[in-house]
mmCIF file of C-alpha atoms in Angstrom:
data_model
loop_
_atom_site.group_PDB
_atom_site.id
_atom_site.type_symbol
_atom_site.label_atom_id
_atom_site.label_comp_id
_atom_site.label_asym_id
_atom_site.label_seq_id
_atom_site.Cartn_x
_atom_site.Cartn_y
_atom_site.Cartn_z
ATOM 1 C CA UNK A 16 -37.803 -40.845 97.939
ATOM 2 C CA UNK A 17 -34.682 -39.775 98.442
ATOM 3 C CA UNK A 18 -32.662 -40.495 101.703
ATOM 4 C CA UNK A 19 -32.656 -36.955 102.617
ATOM 5 C CA UNK A 20 -36.468 -36.922 102.423
ATOM 6 C CA UNK A 21 -36.208 -39.225 105.062
ATOM 7 C CA UNK A 22 -33.569 -38.090 106.913
ATOM 8 C CA UNK A 23 -35.213 -34.893 107.588
ATOM 9 C CA UNK A 24 -38.271 -36.575 109.051
ATOM 10 C CA UNK A 25 -35.929 -38.721 111.181
ATOM 11 C CA UNK A 26 -34.050 -35.526 112.555
ATOM 12 C CA UNK A 27 -36.986 -34.173 113.711
ATOM 13 C CA UNK A 28 -38.110 -37.456 115.375
ATOM 14 C CA UNK A 29 -34.889 -37.193 117.450
ATOM 15 C CA UNK A 30 -35.234 -33.541 118.240
ATOM 16 C CA UNK A 31 -38.723 -34.591 119.978
ATOM 17 C CA UNK A 32 -37.548 -37.653 121.621
ATOM 18 C CA UNK A 33 -34.843 -36.089 123.255
ATOM 19 C CA UNK A 34 -37.394 -33.162 124.467
ATOM 20 C CA UNK A 35 -40.374 -35.014 125.148
ATOM 21 C CA UNK A 36 -39.337 -38.683 125.519
ATOM 22 C CA UNK A 37 -42.536 -39.754 126.901
ATOM 23 C CA UNK A 38 -44.406 -39.616 123.320
ATOM 24 C CA UNK A 39 -41.245 -40.862 121.512
ATOM 25 C CA UNK A 40 -42.319 -44.379 121.167
ATOM 26 C CA UNK A 41 -45.167 -43.844 118.885
ATOM 27 C CA UNK A 42 -43.531 -41.532 116.109
ATOM 28 C CA UNK A 43 -43.272 -42.483 112.498
ATOM 29 C CA UNK A 44 -39.526 -43.674 112.919
ATOM 30 C CA UNK A 45 -40.540 -46.346 115.504
ATOM 31 C CA UNK A 46 -43.386 -47.965 113.634
ATOM 32 C CA UNK A 47 -42.814 -48.109 110.044
ATOM 33 C CA UNK A 48 -40.040 -49.686 107.971
ATOM 34 C CA UNK A 49 -37.339 -47.593 106.406
ATOM 35 C CA UNK A 50 -38.902 -48.828 102.945
ATOM 36 C CA UNK A 51 -42.521 -47.926 103.660
ATOM 37 C CA UNK A 52 -44.087 -45.936 100.472
ATOM 38 C CA UNK A 53 -45.439 -43.287 102.790
ATOM 39 C CA UNK A 54 -42.036 -41.556 103.918
ATOM 40 C CA UNK A 55 -42.005 -39.163 100.731
ATOM 41 C CA UNK A 56 -45.397 -38.004 101.876
ATOM 42 C CA UNK A 57 -44.379 -37.596 105.489
ATOM 43 C CA UNK A 58 -41.491 -35.407 103.791
ATOM 44 C CA UNK A 59 -44.137 -33.375 102.064
ATOM 45 C CA UNK A 60 -45.958 -33.092 105.246
ATOM 46 C CA UNK A 61 -42.888 -31.736 107.045
ATOM 47 C CA UNK A 62 -41.710 -29.555 104.260
ATOM 48 C CA UNK A 63 -45.062 -27.850 104.394
ATOM 49 C CA UNK A 64 -44.738 -27.097 107.985
ATOM 50 C CA UNK A 65 -41.273 -25.951 107.704
ATOM 51 C CA UNK A 66 -42.068 -23.229 104.896
ATOM 52 C CA UNK A 67 -44.021 -21.467 107.348
ATOM 53 C CA UNK A 68 -41.835 -21.770 110.475
ATOM 54 C CA UNK A 69 -40.133 -18.868 111.633
ATOM 55 C CA UNK A 70 -38.173 -20.468 114.581
ATOM 56 C CA UNK A 71 -36.434 -23.678 113.060
ATOM 57 C CA UNK A 72 -39.810 -25.497 114.081
ATOM 58 C CA UNK A 73 -39.332 -24.849 117.700
ATOM 59 C CA UNK A 74 -42.949 -23.367 118.006
ATOM 60 C CA UNK A 75 -44.361 -26.192 115.821
ATOM 61 C CA UNK A 76 -42.704 -29.118 117.992
ATOM 62 C CA UNK A 77 -43.995 -27.587 120.967
ATOM 63 C CA UNK A 78 -47.509 -27.832 119.597
ATOM 64 C CA UNK A 79 -47.275 -31.239 118.329
ATOM 65 C CA UNK A 80 -45.916 -32.433 121.499
ATOM 66 C CA UNK A 81 -48.963 -30.808 123.447
ATOM 67 C CA UNK A 82 -51.428 -32.439 120.727
ATOM 68 C CA UNK A 83 -49.884 -35.554 121.520
ATOM 69 C CA UNK A 84 -49.733 -35.380 125.249
ATOM 70 C CA UNK A 85 -53.313 -34.303 125.156
ATOM 71 C CA UNK A 86 -54.315 -37.174 123.223
ATOM 72 C CA UNK A 87 -52.794 -39.639 125.493
ATOM 73 C CA UNK A 88 -54.345 -38.088 128.201
ATOM 74 C CA UNK A 89 -57.978 -38.067 126.831
ATOM 75 C CA UNK A 90 -57.590 -41.473 124.772
ATOM 76 C CA UNK A 91 -56.614 -43.073 128.367
ATOM 77 C CA UNK A 92 -59.906 -41.471 129.433
ATOM 78 C CA UNK A 93 -61.985 -42.642 126.899
ATOM 79 C CA UNK A 94 -60.791 -46.125 127.286
ATOM 80 C CA UNK A 95 -61.819 -45.977 130.589
ATOM 81 C CA UNK A 96 -65.427 -44.640 130.207
ATOM 82 C CA UNK A 97 -66.123 -45.462 126.682
ATOM 83 C CA UNK A 98 -67.560 -42.206 125.599
ATOM 84 C CA UNK A 99 -65.924 -38.893 124.670
ATOM 85 C CA UNK A 100 -65.475 -36.235 126.926
ATOM 86 C CA UNK A 101 -67.542 -33.584 125.068
ATOM 87 C CA UNK A 102 -71.129 -34.326 124.721
ATOM 88 C CA UNK A 103 -71.723 -31.968 121.995
ATOM 89 C CA UNK A 104 -70.377 -29.356 119.724
ATOM 90 C CA UNK A 105 -71.831 -26.493 121.519
ATOM 91 C CA UNK A 106 -69.255 -23.682 122.639
ATOM 92 C CA UNK A 107 -66.721 -25.096 120.304
ATOM 93 C CA UNK A 108 -66.470 -22.043 118.236
ATOM 94 C CA UNK A 109 -65.879 -19.695 121.220
ATOM 95 C CA UNK A 110 -63.791 -21.634 123.180
ATOM 96 C CA UNK A 111 -61.758 -23.097 120.328
ATOM 97 C CA UNK A 112 -62.241 -22.294 116.828
ATOM 98 C CA UNK A 113 -62.822 -18.670 117.231
ATOM 99 C CA UNK A 114 -59.881 -17.931 119.593
ATOM 100 C CA UNK A 115 -56.768 -16.885 117.208
ATOM 101 C CA UNK A 116 -54.133 -17.766 120.098
ATOM 102 C CA UNK A 117 -55.293 -21.297 120.532
ATOM 103 C CA UNK A 118 -55.882 -22.064 116.822
ATOM 104 C CA UNK A 119 -52.366 -20.694 115.542
ATOM 105 C CA UNK A 120 -50.173 -21.544 118.186
ATOM 106 C CA UNK A 121 -51.390 -24.955 119.543
ATOM 107 C CA UNK A 122 -54.138 -26.342 117.165
ATOM 108 C CA UNK A 123 -53.165 -25.882 113.516
ATOM 109 C CA UNK A 124 -49.477 -26.104 114.164
ATOM 110 C CA UNK A 125 -49.551 -29.249 116.339
ATOM 111 C CA UNK A 126 -52.104 -31.163 113.810
ATOM 112 C CA UNK A 127 -50.240 -29.974 110.627
ATOM 113 C CA UNK A 128 -47.166 -31.811 112.139
ATOM 114 C CA UNK A 129 -48.693 -34.808 112.863
ATOM 115 C CA UNK A 130 -48.972 -35.932 109.054
ATOM 116 C CA UNK A 131 -45.199 -36.145 109.334
ATOM 117 C CA UNK A 132 -44.994 -37.741 112.668
ATOM 118 C CA UNK A 133 -47.962 -39.988 113.372
ATOM 119 C CA UNK A 134 -47.844 -43.042 111.223
ATOM 120 C CA UNK A 135 -51.492 -43.401 110.554
ATOM 121 C CA UNK A 136 -51.384 -39.564 109.436
ATOM 122 C CA UNK A 137 -48.922 -40.231 107.142
ATOM 123 C CA UNK A 138 -50.780 -43.473 105.730
ATOM 124 C CA UNK A 139 -53.595 -41.492 105.242
ATOM 125 C CA UNK A 140 -51.758 -38.865 103.345
ATOM 126 C CA UNK A 141 -50.107 -41.574 100.910
ATOM 127 C CA UNK A 142 -53.770 -43.122 100.423
ATOM 128 C CA UNK A 143 -55.001 -39.870 99.349
ATOM 129 C CA UNK A 144 -51.867 -39.256 97.402
ATOM 130 C CA UNK A 145 -52.013 -42.416 95.522
ATOM 131 C CA UNK A 146 -55.971 -42.926 95.299
ATOM 132 C CA UNK A 147 -57.745 -39.770 94.894
ATOM 133 C CA UNK A 148 -55.149 -36.889 93.728
ATOM 134 C CA UNK A 149 -54.869 -38.583 89.995
ATOM 135 C CA UNK A 150 -58.791 -38.177 90.009
ATOM 136 C CA UNK A 151 -58.417 -34.506 90.320
ATOM 137 C CA UNK A 152 -56.585 -34.529 86.686
ATOM 138 C CA UNK A 153 -58.943 -32.667 84.391
ATOM 139 C CA UNK A 154 -61.111 -31.520 87.345
ATOM 140 C CA UNK A 155 -61.614 -27.621 87.390
ATOM 141 C CA UNK A 156 -63.653 -26.877 90.569
ATOM 142 C CA UNK A 157 -62.561 -28.438 93.959
ATOM 143 C CA UNK A 158 -63.979 -27.665 97.719
ATOM 144 C CA UNK A 159 -62.726 -28.638 100.672
ATOM 145 C CA UNK A 160 -64.653 -28.293 103.889
ATOM 146 C CA UNK A 161 -62.653 -28.174 107.085
ATOM 147 C CA UNK A 162 -59.559 -26.336 105.396
ATOM 148 C CA UNK A 163 -57.734 -26.593 108.986
ATOM 149 C CA UNK A 164 -53.732 -26.133 108.343
ATOM 150 C CA UNK A 165 -53.870 -26.304 104.619
ATOM 151 C CA UNK A 166 -51.640 -28.908 103.948
ATOM 152 C CA UNK A 167 -54.448 -31.082 101.964
ATOM 153 C CA UNK A 168 -54.937 -28.268 99.802
ATOM 154 C CA UNK A 169 -51.184 -27.528 99.341
ATOM 155 C CA UNK A 170 -51.305 -31.581 97.863
ATOM 156 C CA UNK A 171 -54.261 -30.924 95.946
ATOM 157 C CA UNK A 172 -52.764 -27.753 94.362
ATOM 158 C CA UNK A 173 -49.311 -29.872 93.518
ATOM 159 C CA UNK A 174 -51.111 -32.230 91.637
ATOM 160 C CA UNK A 175 -53.129 -29.866 89.685
ATOM 161 C CA UNK A 176 -52.139 -26.512 89.359
ATOM 162 C CA UNK A 177 -55.086 -25.293 87.406
ATOM 163 C CA UNK A 178 -57.681 -25.924 90.297
ATOM 164 C CA UNK A 179 -60.236 -23.368 91.184
ATOM 165 C CA UNK A 180 -59.974 -24.282 95.148
ATOM 166 C CA UNK A 181 -62.691 -23.129 97.345
ATOM 167 C CA UNK A 182 -61.791 -23.508 100.970
ATOM 168 C CA UNK A 183 -64.485 -23.700 103.774
ATOM 169 C CA UNK A 184 -64.022 -23.317 107.338
ATOM 170 C CA UNK A 185 -66.003 -22.070 110.473
ATOM 171 C CA UNK A 186 -62.639 -20.531 111.925
ATOM 172 C CA UNK A 187 -61.476 -17.369 110.351
ATOM 173 C CA UNK A 188 -58.328 -18.345 112.078
ATOM 174 C CA UNK A 189 -57.960 -21.815 110.059
ATOM 175 C CA UNK A 190 -58.739 -19.667 106.565
ATOM 176 C CA UNK A 191 -56.061 -16.982 107.484
ATOM 177 C CA UNK A 192 -53.381 -19.990 108.575
ATOM 178 C CA UNK A 193 -54.035 -22.024 105.422
ATOM 179 C CA UNK A 194 -54.155 -19.086 103.225
ATOM 180 C CA UNK A 195 -50.661 -17.909 104.549
ATOM 181 C CA UNK A 196 -48.994 -20.996 104.485
ATOM 182 C CA UNK A 197 -50.324 -21.839 100.868
ATOM 183 C CA UNK A 198 -48.474 -18.325 99.631
ATOM 184 C CA UNK A 199 -45.670 -19.297 101.783
ATOM 185 C CA UNK A 200 -45.446 -22.771 99.824
ATOM 186 C CA UNK A 201 -45.760 -20.997 96.623
ATOM 187 C CA UNK A 202 -49.566 -21.235 96.002
ATOM 188 C CA UNK A 203 -50.576 -17.703 95.380
ATOM 189 C CA UNK A 204 -51.984 -17.651 91.918
ATOM 190 C CA UNK A 205 -55.923 -16.229 92.438
ATOM 191 C CA UNK A 206 -57.397 -19.737 91.997
ATOM 192 C CA UNK A 207 -57.770 -20.172 95.732
ATOM 193 C CA UNK A 208 -60.987 -18.690 97.711
ATOM 194 C CA UNK A 209 -61.204 -18.627 101.300
ATOM 195 C CA UNK A 210 -64.910 -18.561 102.601
ATOM 196 C CA UNK A 211 -65.682 -18.299 106.154
ATOM 197 C CA UNK A 212 -69.205 -20.354 106.459
ATOM 198 C CA UNK A 213 -71.004 -23.222 108.495
ATOM 199 C CA UNK A 214 -71.558 -26.233 106.317
ATOM 200 C CA UNK A 215 -73.983 -27.547 108.260
ATOM 201 C CA UNK A 216 -76.335 -24.444 107.655
ATOM 202 C CA UNK A 217 -76.750 -25.501 104.190
ATOM 203 C CA UNK A 218 -74.830 -22.427 103.009
ATOM 204 C CA UNK A 219 -72.451 -24.878 101.110
ATOM 205 C CA UNK A 220 -75.044 -25.525 98.121
ATOM 206 C CA UNK A 221 -74.884 -21.679 97.656
ATOM 207 C CA UNK A 222 -71.067 -21.682 97.414
ATOM 208 C CA UNK A 223 -70.891 -24.242 95.305
ATOM 209 C CA UNK A 224 -73.478 -22.643 92.524
ATOM 210 C CA UNK A 225 -75.247 -24.313 89.846
ATOM 211 C CA UNK A 226 -73.707 -27.519 88.895
ATOM 212 C CA UNK A 227 -71.853 -28.344 91.962
ATOM 213 C CA UNK A 228 -68.109 -29.083 92.751
ATOM 214 C CA UNK A 229 -66.558 -31.708 90.879
ATOM 215 C CA UNK A 230 -64.419 -32.938 93.580
ATOM 216 C CA UNK A 231 -64.377 -32.593 97.259
ATOM 217 C CA UNK A 232 -62.580 -32.989 100.417
ATOM 218 C CA UNK A 233 -63.568 -33.297 103.782
ATOM 219 C CA UNK A 234 -60.969 -34.451 106.333
ATOM 220 C CA UNK A 235 -61.256 -34.840 110.037
ATOM 221 C CA UNK A 236 -64.528 -33.322 110.541
ATOM 222 C CA UNK A 237 -67.422 -35.880 110.802
ATOM 223 C CA UNK A 238 -66.452 -36.540 114.245
ATOM 224 C CA UNK A 239 -66.505 -32.701 115.107
ATOM 225 C CA UNK A 240 -69.878 -32.405 114.609
ATOM 226 C CA UNK A 241 -72.985 -33.671 116.236
ATOM 227 C CA UNK A 242 -75.056 -34.984 113.242
ATOM 228 C CA UNK A 243 -72.463 -36.105 110.773
ATOM 229 C CA UNK A 244 -75.548 -37.454 108.408
ATOM 230 C CA UNK A 245 -76.558 -33.996 108.113
ATOM 231 C CA UNK A 246 -73.224 -32.576 107.154
ATOM 232 C CA UNK A 247 -72.606 -35.622 104.747
ATOM 233 C CA UNK A 248 -76.025 -34.840 102.859
ATOM 234 C CA UNK A 249 -74.867 -31.114 102.802
ATOM 235 C CA UNK A 250 -71.646 -32.205 101.171
ATOM 236 C CA UNK A 251 -73.515 -34.816 98.904
ATOM 237 C CA UNK A 252 -76.060 -31.795 97.513
ATOM 238 C CA UNK A 253 -73.074 -29.286 96.807
ATOM 239 C CA UNK A 254 -71.274 -32.035 94.765
ATOM 240 C CA UNK A 255 -72.003 -32.872 91.082
ATOM 241 C CA UNK A 256 -73.495 -35.851 90.318
ATOM 242 C CA UNK A 257 -70.797 -38.493 90.043
ATOM 243 C CA UNK A 258 -68.276 -36.150 91.478
ATOM 244 C CA UNK A 259 -65.400 -37.348 93.451
ATOM 245 C CA UNK A 260 -64.747 -37.123 97.016
ATOM 246 C CA UNK A 261 -61.849 -37.841 99.723
ATOM 247 C CA UNK A 262 -63.005 -37.965 103.575
ATOM 248 C CA UNK A 263 -61.235 -39.083 106.851
ATOM 249 C CA UNK A 264 -62.514 -39.560 110.273
ATOM 250 C CA UNK A 265 -61.925 -41.691 113.263
ATOM 251 C CA UNK A 266 -63.843 -44.331 115.426
ATOM 252 C CA UNK A 267 -62.754 -44.541 119.097
ATOM 253 C CA UNK A 268 -60.189 -42.081 119.092
ATOM 254 C CA UNK A 269 -60.470 -39.268 121.506
ATOM 255 C CA UNK A 270 -59.489 -35.351 120.998
ATOM 256 C CA UNK A 271 -60.738 -32.094 122.956
ATOM 257 C CA UNK A 272 -63.433 -31.314 119.704
ATOM 258 C CA UNK A 273 -64.398 -34.927 119.155
ATOM 259 C CA UNK A 274 -68.191 -34.817 119.723
ATOM 260 C CA UNK A 275 -69.684 -37.779 117.508
ATOM 261 C CA UNK A 276 -68.519 -41.295 118.398
ATOM 262 C CA UNK A 277 -68.397 -43.666 115.496
ATOM 263 C CA UNK A 278 -67.916 -47.219 116.969
ATOM 264 C CA UNK A 279 -66.134 -48.856 114.118
ATOM 265 C CA UNK A 280 -65.433 -48.751 110.441
ATOM 266 C CA UNK A 281 -68.629 -50.353 109.563
ATOM 267 C CA UNK A 282 -70.454 -47.621 111.398
ATOM 268 C CA UNK A 283 -68.597 -45.020 109.619
ATOM 269 C CA UNK A 284 -69.191 -46.933 105.961
ATOM 270 C CA UNK A 285 -72.864 -47.398 106.677
ATOM 271 C CA UNK A 286 -73.225 -43.648 107.655
ATOM 272 C CA UNK A 287 -71.519 -42.534 104.340
ATOM 273 C CA UNK A 288 -73.593 -44.979 101.929
ATOM 274 C CA UNK A 289 -77.243 -43.782 104.077
ATOM 275 C CA UNK A 290 -76.126 -40.018 103.017
ATOM 276 C CA UNK A 291 -75.378 -39.783 99.736
ATOM 277 C CA UNK A 292 -71.963 -41.513 98.774
ATOM 278 C CA UNK A 293 -70.544 -44.472 97.203
ATOM 279 C CA UNK A 294 -67.517 -46.001 98.740
ATOM 280 C CA UNK A 295 -65.079 -46.676 95.728
ATOM 281 C CA UNK A 296 -62.113 -47.419 98.154
ATOM 282 C CA UNK A 297 -61.275 -47.127 101.940
ATOM 283 C CA UNK A 298 -58.600 -47.510 104.500
ATOM 284 C CA UNK A 299 -58.974 -48.119 107.948
ATOM 285 C CA UNK A 300 -55.790 -48.268 110.275
ATOM 286 C CA UNK A 301 -55.691 -49.302 113.750
ATOM 287 C CA UNK A 302 -53.917 -46.946 116.179
ATOM 288 C CA UNK A 303 -50.270 -48.669 116.155
ATOM 289 C CA UNK A 304 -49.955 -50.439 119.405
ATOM 290 C CA UNK A 305 -53.637 -50.784 119.949
ATOM 291 C CA UNK A 306 -54.411 -53.985 117.991
ATOM 292 C CA UNK A 307 -55.626 -55.870 121.016
ATOM 293 C CA UNK A 308 -57.847 -52.726 122.630
ATOM 294 C CA UNK A 309 -61.440 -52.812 122.737
ATOM 295 C CA UNK A 310 -63.287 -50.933 121.587
ATOM 296 C CA UNK A 311 -60.734 -50.569 118.691
ATOM 297 C CA UNK A 312 -59.003 -47.258 117.665
ATOM 298 C CA UNK A 313 -59.109 -46.400 114.127
ATOM 299 C CA UNK A 314 -58.361 -43.958 111.589
ATOM 300 C CA UNK A 315 -60.586 -44.156 108.650
ATOM 301 C CA UNK A 316 -60.453 -42.661 104.932
ATOM 302 C CA UNK A 317 -62.044 -43.216 101.979
ATOM 303 C CA UNK A 318 -62.286 -42.075 98.111
ATOM 304 C CA UNK A 319 -65.989 -41.518 97.216
ATOM 305 C CA UNK A 320 -68.584 -40.632 94.694
ATOM 306 C CA UNK A 321 -71.964 -38.773 95.160
ATOM 307 C CA UNK A 322 -74.696 -41.366 94.184
#
């Protein structure tokens, strides 16, 4: 890591702290030490977001601040009630995922920047980079279910530029956003395919074709669906036997579109194992500052193999 890498992230933290002091305490520079190994990953995430910004990150910072303040509001509600505000995924496509203005101007910009500024997201990116990306060496076909902002796709293609990448999302806005961001980041070589589909419907096996995908990524999706066990079985069916995967989700962490409540990391592990996956290695990070909270808010990620 160069000093310039970390300095760029620190400069954005200071911009946010000056404009939105109420969220400044939870930023990466207040939580992680200067020698933490996740800083290069945070810097890479910032570079990715900056590559598509047209106003020097002003709109992206505003979206991030909105995302952060919404999280604080909703998490406070969850800690009082013990349940998510949204009882099911019904209406999410119409209200959010299918609304280009909400997706581009708020949802995707804000979430992409969390990987540079929220310590748990930066640590997840580091875990993916250190433990999963090396498994892509020699892999040809990879799928990502829940493309979102495209940052994870950029990380995979940076590691293995020969990948045939298929991105699947229920939101056309997300697919367009990711494709544009990847192009701006220099990833537009004809090996990228974006597909509008609902992985819960069984379409994923058809998209995979014979033999299945050699590798698969599904991050921050399981908590957005009513039946994560059904999604996990669909993902396993679309993955070649012994194929590798990287997945992430949360326990006891609220957002506008979180509908399935995992109670703890063990609940997540059991759900993965019961639905076609073997855990190779995992990481469960408690929300910084919430170590004494009950229930415990956790960001979870895992390297997996199809059973």
